[in-house]
XYZ file of C-alpha atoms in Angstrom:
565
model
C -96.245 56.485 -174.402
C -98.414 59.258 -172.966
C -100.014 61.860 -175.135
C -97.941 65.007 -175.405
C -99.302 68.411 -174.303
C -99.082 69.590 -177.886
C -101.218 66.800 -179.222
C -103.677 67.175 -176.343
C -104.154 70.825 -177.138
C -104.687 70.033 -180.809
C -106.995 67.043 -180.419
C -110.450 67.447 -181.855
C -111.956 63.961 -181.813
C -111.141 60.313 -182.306
C -111.805 58.370 -185.526
C -114.146 55.395 -185.599
C -113.043 51.721 -185.585
C -110.948 50.408 -188.445
C -112.197 48.847 -191.649
C -110.784 46.077 -193.798
C -108.430 48.268 -195.816
C -106.242 49.192 -192.881
C -107.395 52.825 -192.716
C -110.845 53.777 -191.553
C -113.180 54.795 -194.414
C -115.288 57.150 -192.319
C -116.267 60.575 -193.606
C -113.640 63.149 -192.905
C -115.689 65.219 -190.498
C -117.719 68.362 -191.009
C -116.506 71.880 -191.382
C -116.484 73.638 -188.067
C -116.582 77.363 -187.682
C -113.125 78.629 -186.862
C -112.097 81.832 -185.267
C -110.312 84.133 -187.654
C -107.572 86.330 -186.314
C -106.351 89.177 -188.382
C -102.688 89.064 -187.527
C -100.523 90.315 -190.348
C -96.824 90.859 -189.941
C -95.220 93.187 -192.432
C -92.356 91.420 -194.124
C -90.069 92.925 -196.686
C -89.931 90.663 -199.765
C -86.172 90.956 -199.797
C -85.765 89.938 -196.175
C -84.731 86.463 -195.157
C -87.754 84.305 -194.337
C -87.611 82.752 -190.901
C -90.272 81.335 -188.629
C -89.725 80.907 -184.900
C -92.406 78.872 -183.188
C -92.703 78.908 -179.415
C -95.402 77.880 -177.016
C -98.683 76.410 -178.208
C -98.004 73.401 -180.422
C -94.238 73.808 -180.231
C -92.206 73.132 -177.122
C -88.979 74.450 -178.662
C -87.915 77.146 -181.148
C -88.519 76.058 -184.740
C -86.216 78.037 -187.005
C -85.994 77.572 -190.762
C -84.282 79.909 -193.200
C -84.989 80.440 -196.895
C -83.238 83.635 -197.845
C -84.488 85.466 -200.911
C -82.334 85.215 -204.025
C -80.486 88.522 -204.599
C -81.906 90.306 -207.623
C -78.591 90.573 -209.467
C -77.894 86.873 -208.931
C -81.341 85.947 -210.248
C -80.876 88.116 -213.359
C -77.416 86.670 -214.071
C -78.735 83.130 -213.558
C -81.512 83.646 -216.088
C -79.006 85.194 -218.481
C -76.693 82.206 -218.073
C -79.443 79.734 -218.873
C -80.554 81.925 -221.762
C -77.087 81.913 -223.317
C -76.771 78.143 -222.840
C -80.185 77.642 -224.448
C -79.289 79.752 -227.497
C -76.052 77.856 -228.032
C -77.904 74.601 -227.424
C -80.294 75.276 -230.293
C -77.339 76.283 -232.463
C -75.599 72.994 -231.719
C -78.812 71.050 -232.383
C -78.943 72.774 -235.771
C -75.356 71.710 -236.480
C -76.140 68.143 -235.373
C -79.213 68.033 -237.601
C -77.097 68.804 -240.658
C -74.356 66.433 -239.421
C -71.855 69.252 -239.093
C -71.366 68.270 -235.442
C -71.394 64.674 -234.325
C -74.375 63.687 -232.177
C -73.585 61.208 -229.409
C -77.054 60.927 -227.895
C -79.498 58.111 -228.704
C -81.814 58.992 -231.574
C -84.458 57.380 -233.763
C -83.358 55.370 -236.791
C -83.628 56.882 -240.231
C -86.452 54.514 -241.205
C -88.437 55.854 -238.238
C -88.186 59.479 -239.284
C -91.938 59.669 -239.943
C -92.751 58.460 -236.428
C -93.557 60.859 -233.624
C -90.221 61.425 -231.777
C -89.895 59.556 -228.523
C -87.934 62.373 -226.884
C -89.219 65.814 -227.670
C -89.452 67.588 -224.339
C -87.238 70.171 -222.691
C -85.587 67.604 -220.403
C -83.959 65.910 -223.395
C -82.726 69.244 -224.716
C -81.377 70.038 -221.248
C -79.575 66.691 -221.090
C -77.854 67.158 -224.453
C -76.738 70.729 -224.111
C -76.504 71.596 -220.427
C -76.218 68.440 -218.332
C -73.500 66.891 -220.518
C -71.237 69.873 -219.900
C -71.087 69.058 -216.174
C -71.843 65.332 -216.205
C -68.435 64.541 -214.702
C -69.781 65.756 -211.330
C -72.201 62.837 -211.027
C -72.046 59.042 -210.985
C -68.495 59.022 -209.696
C -67.685 55.435 -208.661
C -66.251 54.962 -205.191
C -64.128 51.975 -204.196
C -64.339 52.015 -200.417
C -66.771 52.230 -197.537
C -68.799 55.495 -197.709
C -67.616 56.652 -194.304
C -66.253 60.009 -193.209
C -63.534 59.465 -195.804
C -63.745 57.484 -199.025
C -61.726 56.523 -202.100
C -62.771 57.490 -205.628
C -61.881 55.907 -208.959
C -60.267 58.487 -211.209
C -61.703 58.891 -214.690
C -61.262 61.172 -217.696
C -63.347 62.073 -220.727
C -62.026 62.835 -224.210
C -65.386 63.686 -225.786
C -66.804 66.324 -223.451
C -68.366 63.938 -220.896
C -70.234 61.710 -223.351
C -68.060 58.779 -222.336
C -65.482 58.183 -219.594
C -62.282 56.165 -219.319
C -60.819 54.989 -216.032
C -57.185 55.865 -215.499
C -56.544 53.122 -212.947
C -55.636 55.726 -210.339
C -57.487 55.969 -207.022
C -58.123 59.276 -205.270
C -57.505 58.433 -201.620
C -58.996 59.842 -198.407
C -61.623 62.118 -199.911
C -63.708 63.795 -197.200
C -67.249 62.527 -197.763
C -69.921 65.224 -197.525
C -72.392 63.530 -199.830
C -73.469 60.160 -198.375
C -76.559 59.693 -196.201
C -74.434 57.986 -193.548
C -75.930 60.129 -190.792
C -74.939 57.999 -187.803
C -71.798 56.475 -189.282
C -73.021 52.863 -189.297
C -72.027 52.329 -192.956
C -68.626 50.939 -192.037
C -66.646 47.737 -192.515
C -65.372 47.498 -188.955
C -67.028 47.404 -185.572
C -70.010 45.691 -183.990
C -72.304 45.889 -187.034
C -69.724 44.544 -189.484
C -68.888 41.615 -187.193
C -72.554 40.682 -186.726
C -73.228 40.896 -190.475
C -70.285 38.603 -191.196
C -71.595 35.980 -188.779
C -75.108 36.073 -190.267
C -73.691 35.800 -193.802
C -72.044 32.524 -192.830
C -75.144 31.201 -191.029
C -77.872 32.264 -193.496
C -76.097 33.073 -196.735
C -76.707 36.205 -198.757
C -79.982 35.560 -200.591
C -83.335 34.074 -199.585
C -84.636 33.214 -203.088
C -88.295 33.472 -202.116
C -90.973 35.888 -200.982
C -92.085 36.344 -197.381
C -95.411 34.654 -198.109
C -93.770 31.492 -199.418
C -90.602 30.133 -197.783
C -88.618 33.356 -197.487
C -89.753 34.387 -194.026
C -86.781 33.997 -191.670
C -86.702 34.294 -187.909
C -84.468 37.362 -188.187
C -87.111 39.029 -190.381
C -89.609 38.619 -187.548
C -87.063 39.850 -185.008
C -86.305 42.929 -187.099
C -89.952 43.905 -187.516
C -90.681 43.509 -183.814
C -87.628 45.628 -183.045
C -88.740 48.358 -185.461
C -92.176 48.483 -183.820
C -90.596 48.860 -180.364
C -88.153 51.460 -181.665
C -90.990 53.578 -183.057
C -93.414 52.998 -180.194
C -96.188 51.510 -182.334
C -98.105 48.235 -182.374
C -96.620 46.621 -185.457
C -94.257 47.109 -188.393
C -93.240 45.398 -191.612
C -90.121 45.731 -193.758
C -89.516 45.904 -197.509
C -86.402 45.356 -199.574
C -86.450 48.738 -201.326
C -87.119 52.165 -199.862
C -88.537 53.633 -203.080
C -90.970 50.733 -203.474
C -92.065 51.105 -199.850
C -93.823 54.301 -200.888
C -94.699 53.616 -204.507
C -96.214 50.177 -203.853
C -97.976 50.764 -200.517
C -99.772 54.041 -201.127
C -101.854 52.374 -203.907
C -102.836 49.693 -201.375
C -104.152 52.325 -198.962
C -105.998 54.660 -201.329
C -107.935 54.381 -204.546
C -110.721 55.904 -206.572
C -112.918 58.162 -204.467
C -110.052 59.028 -202.125
C -108.194 62.315 -201.903
C -104.439 62.674 -201.424
C -103.046 65.994 -200.220
C -99.348 66.060 -201.045
C -96.619 68.563 -200.200
C -95.299 70.137 -203.398
C -91.719 69.039 -202.577
C -92.468 65.409 -201.743
C -90.070 62.742 -202.982
C -90.634 61.072 -206.359
C -91.559 57.786 -204.644
C -94.467 59.488 -202.869
C -95.545 61.189 -206.080
C -95.432 57.919 -208.021
C -97.339 56.051 -205.331
C -100.041 58.704 -205.296
C -100.392 58.575 -209.070
C -100.536 54.783 -209.169
C -103.282 54.737 -206.546
C -105.893 56.280 -208.841
C -106.903 58.719 -206.109
C -107.447 62.417 -206.727
C -104.277 64.369 -205.930
C -104.080 67.968 -204.773
C -100.831 69.685 -203.893
C -100.295 72.192 -201.097
C -97.457 74.670 -200.767
C -94.340 73.383 -199.093
C -94.729 73.186 -195.316
C -97.517 75.781 -195.532
C -100.247 74.935 -193.062
C -102.604 77.627 -194.311
C -102.443 76.102 -197.781
C -103.044 72.620 -196.389
C -106.009 73.725 -194.301
C -107.563 75.521 -197.258
C -107.461 72.289 -199.275
C -108.916 70.329 -196.354
C -111.784 72.781 -195.983
C -112.573 72.759 -199.680
C -112.430 68.965 -199.767
C -114.958 68.644 -196.966
C -117.268 71.432 -198.151
C -117.363 70.448 -201.827
C -116.662 66.713 -201.668
C -115.858 64.779 -204.821
C -116.083 66.476 -208.224
C -119.455 66.329 -209.978
C -121.184 64.107 -207.410
C -120.167 66.145 -204.325
C -120.213 62.991 -202.281
C -117.881 62.947 -199.279
C -114.421 61.619 -199.976
C -113.960 58.018 -198.894
C -110.662 58.971 -197.343
C -108.364 61.986 -197.153
C -104.662 61.129 -196.842
C -101.998 63.758 -196.134
C -98.512 62.920 -197.466
C -95.508 64.643 -195.871
C -91.839 63.943 -195.232
C -89.893 64.266 -191.987
C -86.885 65.981 -193.594
C -87.144 67.205 -197.167
C -83.957 66.011 -198.801
C -83.464 68.917 -201.208
C -84.557 71.763 -198.934
C -83.227 70.603 -195.578
C -86.523 71.625 -194.001
C -88.384 69.718 -191.281
C -92.109 69.105 -191.500
C -94.275 71.177 -189.161
C -95.599 67.976 -187.673
C -97.453 69.422 -184.640
C -99.508 71.613 -186.950
C -100.098 68.820 -189.456
C -101.359 66.554 -186.684
C -103.605 69.338 -185.360
C -105.149 69.758 -188.808
C -105.506 66.056 -189.472
C -107.350 65.630 -186.166
C -109.558 68.642 -186.741
C -110.659 67.482 -190.181
C -110.403 63.746 -189.438
C -107.969 63.041 -192.240
C -105.178 60.461 -192.215
C -101.466 61.153 -192.076
C -98.729 59.326 -193.996
C -95.291 60.373 -192.706
C -92.170 59.546 -194.729
C -89.162 59.519 -192.384
C -86.555 58.379 -194.887
C -84.089 61.085 -193.858
C -85.317 61.899 -190.354
C -85.406 58.466 -188.701
C -82.221 58.068 -186.696
C -81.102 61.601 -187.557
C -83.576 63.634 -185.475
C -84.784 63.567 -181.896
C -82.958 63.172 -178.588
C -83.283 59.379 -178.923
C -82.769 59.283 -182.689
C -86.327 58.139 -183.323
C -87.238 60.653 -185.962
C -89.350 63.739 -186.287
C -92.015 62.433 -183.889
C -89.342 62.130 -181.211
C -87.924 65.527 -182.219
C -91.216 67.277 -181.411
C -92.043 65.039 -178.447
C -95.286 63.829 -180.003
C -97.250 60.617 -179.606
C -96.476 58.190 -182.475
C -100.085 56.999 -182.319
C -101.089 60.355 -183.802
C -99.423 59.335 -187.091
C -101.567 56.833 -188.971
C -98.878 55.497 -191.317
C -95.199 55.779 -190.357
C -92.787 55.085 -193.180
C -89.007 55.174 -193.190
C -85.938 53.679 -194.801
C -82.944 51.741 -193.515
C -80.648 53.104 -196.208
C -79.438 56.180 -194.370
C -79.031 56.286 -190.608
C -78.814 52.492 -190.343
C -76.319 51.969 -193.168
C -78.399 49.168 -194.711
C -81.118 48.902 -197.386
C -84.901 48.753 -197.625
C -87.773 50.480 -195.859
C -90.588 49.935 -193.381
C -94.227 50.758 -192.735
C -95.365 50.956 -189.108
C -98.581 51.742 -187.284
C -101.580 49.928 -185.889
C -101.659 46.155 -186.111
C -104.757 46.221 -188.336
C -102.936 48.404 -190.860
C -99.917 46.102 -191.024
C -102.024 42.944 -191.248
C -103.866 44.475 -194.184
C -100.663 45.423 -195.993
C -99.206 41.943 -195.527
C -102.018 40.656 -197.725
C -102.515 43.467 -200.227
C -99.169 45.244 -200.680
C -97.407 44.412 -203.947
C -94.064 44.895 -202.203
C -94.938 42.043 -199.859
C -96.658 39.614 -202.191
C -94.260 39.759 -205.134
C -90.903 40.989 -203.808
C -88.064 38.749 -202.687
C -87.326 38.785 -198.961
C -84.641 41.077 -197.592
C -81.115 39.699 -197.595
C -80.117 38.276 -194.169
C -76.896 40.355 -193.875
C -78.916 43.511 -194.535
C -81.442 42.485 -191.889
C -78.672 41.906 -189.353
C -77.168 45.331 -190.131
C -80.544 46.894 -189.321
C -80.977 44.907 -186.115
C -77.509 45.631 -184.781
C -77.481 49.343 -185.634
C -80.981 49.848 -184.229
C -80.077 48.105 -180.984
C -77.050 50.402 -180.733
C -79.288 53.457 -181.051
C -81.690 52.052 -178.443
C -78.831 51.185 -176.091
C -79.773 47.503 -176.051
C -76.222 46.519 -176.970
C -75.055 47.514 -173.495
C -73.119 50.555 -174.736
C -73.728 54.270 -175.319
C -72.428 54.168 -178.899
C -75.833 54.913 -180.408
C -76.793 57.798 -178.120
C -73.299 59.274 -178.460
C -73.629 59.255 -182.237
C -77.054 60.883 -182.118
C -75.621 63.707 -180.011
C -72.536 63.954 -182.206
C -74.692 64.317 -185.316
C -76.802 67.036 -183.707
C -73.695 68.956 -182.637
C -72.020 68.608 -186.039
C -75.177 69.806 -187.794
C -75.558 72.970 -185.723
C -71.837 73.764 -185.990
C -71.630 73.228 -189.763
C -74.720 75.286 -190.513
C -73.622 78.125 -188.236
C -70.166 78.329 -189.810
C -71.547 78.383 -193.352
C -73.964 81.152 -192.415
C -71.188 83.159 -190.790
C -69.123 82.857 -193.973
C -71.909 84.510 -195.968
C -73.400 81.576 -197.879
C -77.136 81.232 -198.456
C -78.215 77.937 -196.925
C -81.705 76.490 -196.747
C -83.574 74.497 -194.177
C -83.919 73.923 -190.469
C -81.061 74.512 -188.046
C -81.320 70.898 -186.823
C -81.446 69.251 -190.251
C -78.298 67.292 -191.250
C -79.194 67.948 -194.890
C -77.583 71.313 -195.686
C -78.345 72.856 -199.114
C -76.008 75.707 -200.099
C -77.208 77.806 -203.008
C -75.117 78.042 -206.191
C -77.770 79.396 -208.587
C -75.754 79.897 -211.787
C -75.391 76.905 -214.141
C -71.657 77.346 -214.718
C -71.001 77.256 -210.977
C -72.601 73.820 -210.533
C -69.773 72.027 -212.268
C -67.106 74.463 -211.140
C -67.942 73.991 -207.461
C -67.932 70.190 -207.654
C -64.609 70.093 -209.521
C -62.898 72.631 -207.283
C -63.966 70.800 -204.148
C -62.763 67.453 -205.499
C -59.422 69.013 -206.390
C -59.148 69.797 -202.666
C -59.968 66.160 -201.827
C -63.539 66.835 -200.707
C -66.448 64.983 -202.285
C -69.712 66.917 -202.489
C -73.049 66.515 -204.251
C -74.154 69.302 -206.569
C -77.787 69.406 -207.637
C -79.570 71.129 -210.499
C -82.630 70.854 -212.697
C -84.799 68.730 -212.777
C -84.143 67.783 -209.125
C -84.520 71.476 -208.214
C -86.180 74.487 -209.853
C -84.064 75.542 -212.798
C -82.648 78.672 -211.131
C -82.142 77.133 -207.678
C -79.090 74.964 -208.267
C -77.281 74.057 -205.087
C -74.673 71.963 -203.347
C -76.131 69.545 -200.818
C -74.013 68.560 -197.844
C -74.976 65.597 -195.662
C -73.480 65.745 -192.190
C -72.538 62.576 -190.326
C -71.747 61.611 -186.765
C -68.592 60.054 -188.240
C -67.256 63.522 -189.085
C -64.790 64.803 -186.527
C -64.598 68.517 -185.812
C -61.192 68.539 -187.518
C -62.664 67.087 -190.725
C -65.502 69.595 -190.700
C -63.081 72.484 -190.209
C -60.980 71.287 -193.142
C -64.079 71.025 -195.302
C -65.360 74.435 -194.200
C -62.017 76.026 -194.971
C -62.092 74.567 -198.493
C -65.727 75.593 -198.995
C -64.871 79.165 -197.971
C -61.882 79.201 -200.320
C -63.927 77.934 -203.262
C -66.749 80.291 -202.309
C -64.397 83.236 -202.625
C -63.007 81.901 -205.894
C -66.453 81.431 -207.471
C -68.103 84.360 -205.639
C -70.726 82.196 -203.960
C -71.147 84.172 -200.743
C -74.444 85.729 -201.728
C -75.983 86.301 -198.308
C -76.151 89.895 -197.122
C -78.326 89.547 -194.035
C -78.375 87.831 -190.706
C -81.227 85.562 -189.656
C -83.675 87.373 -187.417
C -86.415 85.130 -186.020
C -89.860 86.558 -186.489
C -92.660 86.360 -183.962
C -94.880 83.370 -183.550
C -97.284 82.641 -186.357
C -101.017 82.717 -185.611
C -101.178 78.986 -186.259
C -99.432 78.341 -182.932
C -102.671 78.476 -180.986
C -104.532 76.296 -183.442
C -106.026 79.104 -185.534
C -105.130 79.345 -189.205
C -105.607 82.254 -191.560
C -107.060 81.816 -195.019
C -104.747 82.351 -197.953
C -105.420 83.288 -201.527
C -104.134 81.255 -204.454
């Protein structure tokens, strides 16, 4: 693949040959004098934030919206949490004196002199706030998670502490919560038939690791296919997406290394960074000025106390951020990583298959060269309807991880039916099955995403994220409306995911819709009609402004302004 114009314009040097740990341990360059441009655009704090990139590093408009919370809504949200907190402490007082029965796990009486195991705010939140709306989560389904699904009905007689199943099934619920972006999580069709054949030929389990006798020919075929799909030299697969991050980042970094992590990175990236023993610094979400400031300081000051150069600087970002619906500003990240000779770890769990004209992720979406990303990570659990994850990049990197990654050395090999699901669905996307099913689904997903987001915005809801992101967060804010929205939607036979603290900031509760290529326009219209109806009922249409794209940021031409903490 040829180098894109954007990456050519941003290039500032090539790193030196690799070392034995898969990533090159060279010094991360020297601080170069940069031109400073004093371009300040006056923005009203109450206005909707939007950034429209054109020219320079971006070959297409890049529009993301994060509308400010209305003042009255913010005040009422804080008041709601305040009231719940006061009553929570009152109920804890009643539980302490055994006036009210306490259902939550607690220390035994003979351990009363021990330091309590659970003493933080999260436990208080679980007892007194989460339990009130717990019926909105962990709902068991009893069908394929396609465009429609079946739910097992359940009731609670003790205010959501325990549940009983009624034996009734809620049929044909419109599914707006699963990560089934391309609709491959199905029990009929080409993928299901291929998986059935492999289950008969290979069985379900391998009962060994890849390094022993658990390395099958279809494992090799899958990894070669992933490498071709991504346009890189080599790839390797793992049985769990979470462990792909948490177990491989410690193999790539260690003491004396610096990790620069986006503040909204997934918990698997955060855990992997912490387990590595490297120094971690966090930059503001998708804020390139914040990232560059940390890069400059890292190179100027080096390691704490000794001021020696960092052995390695690794930037951790995601393709699509699953709670915000935003897309990483990858052209700018690559420009910065080249300028300061850092390394880039890109997590494409939600973007692979769901973005780009060929469904090959955020690199394809921006038309960039995959060789500009040092470590490409993704999962098979979403667009491919399977399980597990992958790491892809240069052959030296993959060969190193095969020897030193805990996920490779100690984990059981991927199940053959899962591997076949990945192979078949990926070949569909690539068109190697002799059909246009894959490309049609990629286009269908893109069209559904734009349509759904536009309709929600027209209705007056505040939604977050990029216009092309199939993850669509709709803001609820108030704690009482989290449970109310989920219940009202289910009563209209629509299954949605509602999200609150600690997955989001405490006053930014939201509903998160995941759009799929399996959704027909009729299904989306039915869902939108119900969302509008519930929005009127619960007064959720907070937006008062239209999105107006602002001018290009100064970072488009490769110049970044300093920011203050």
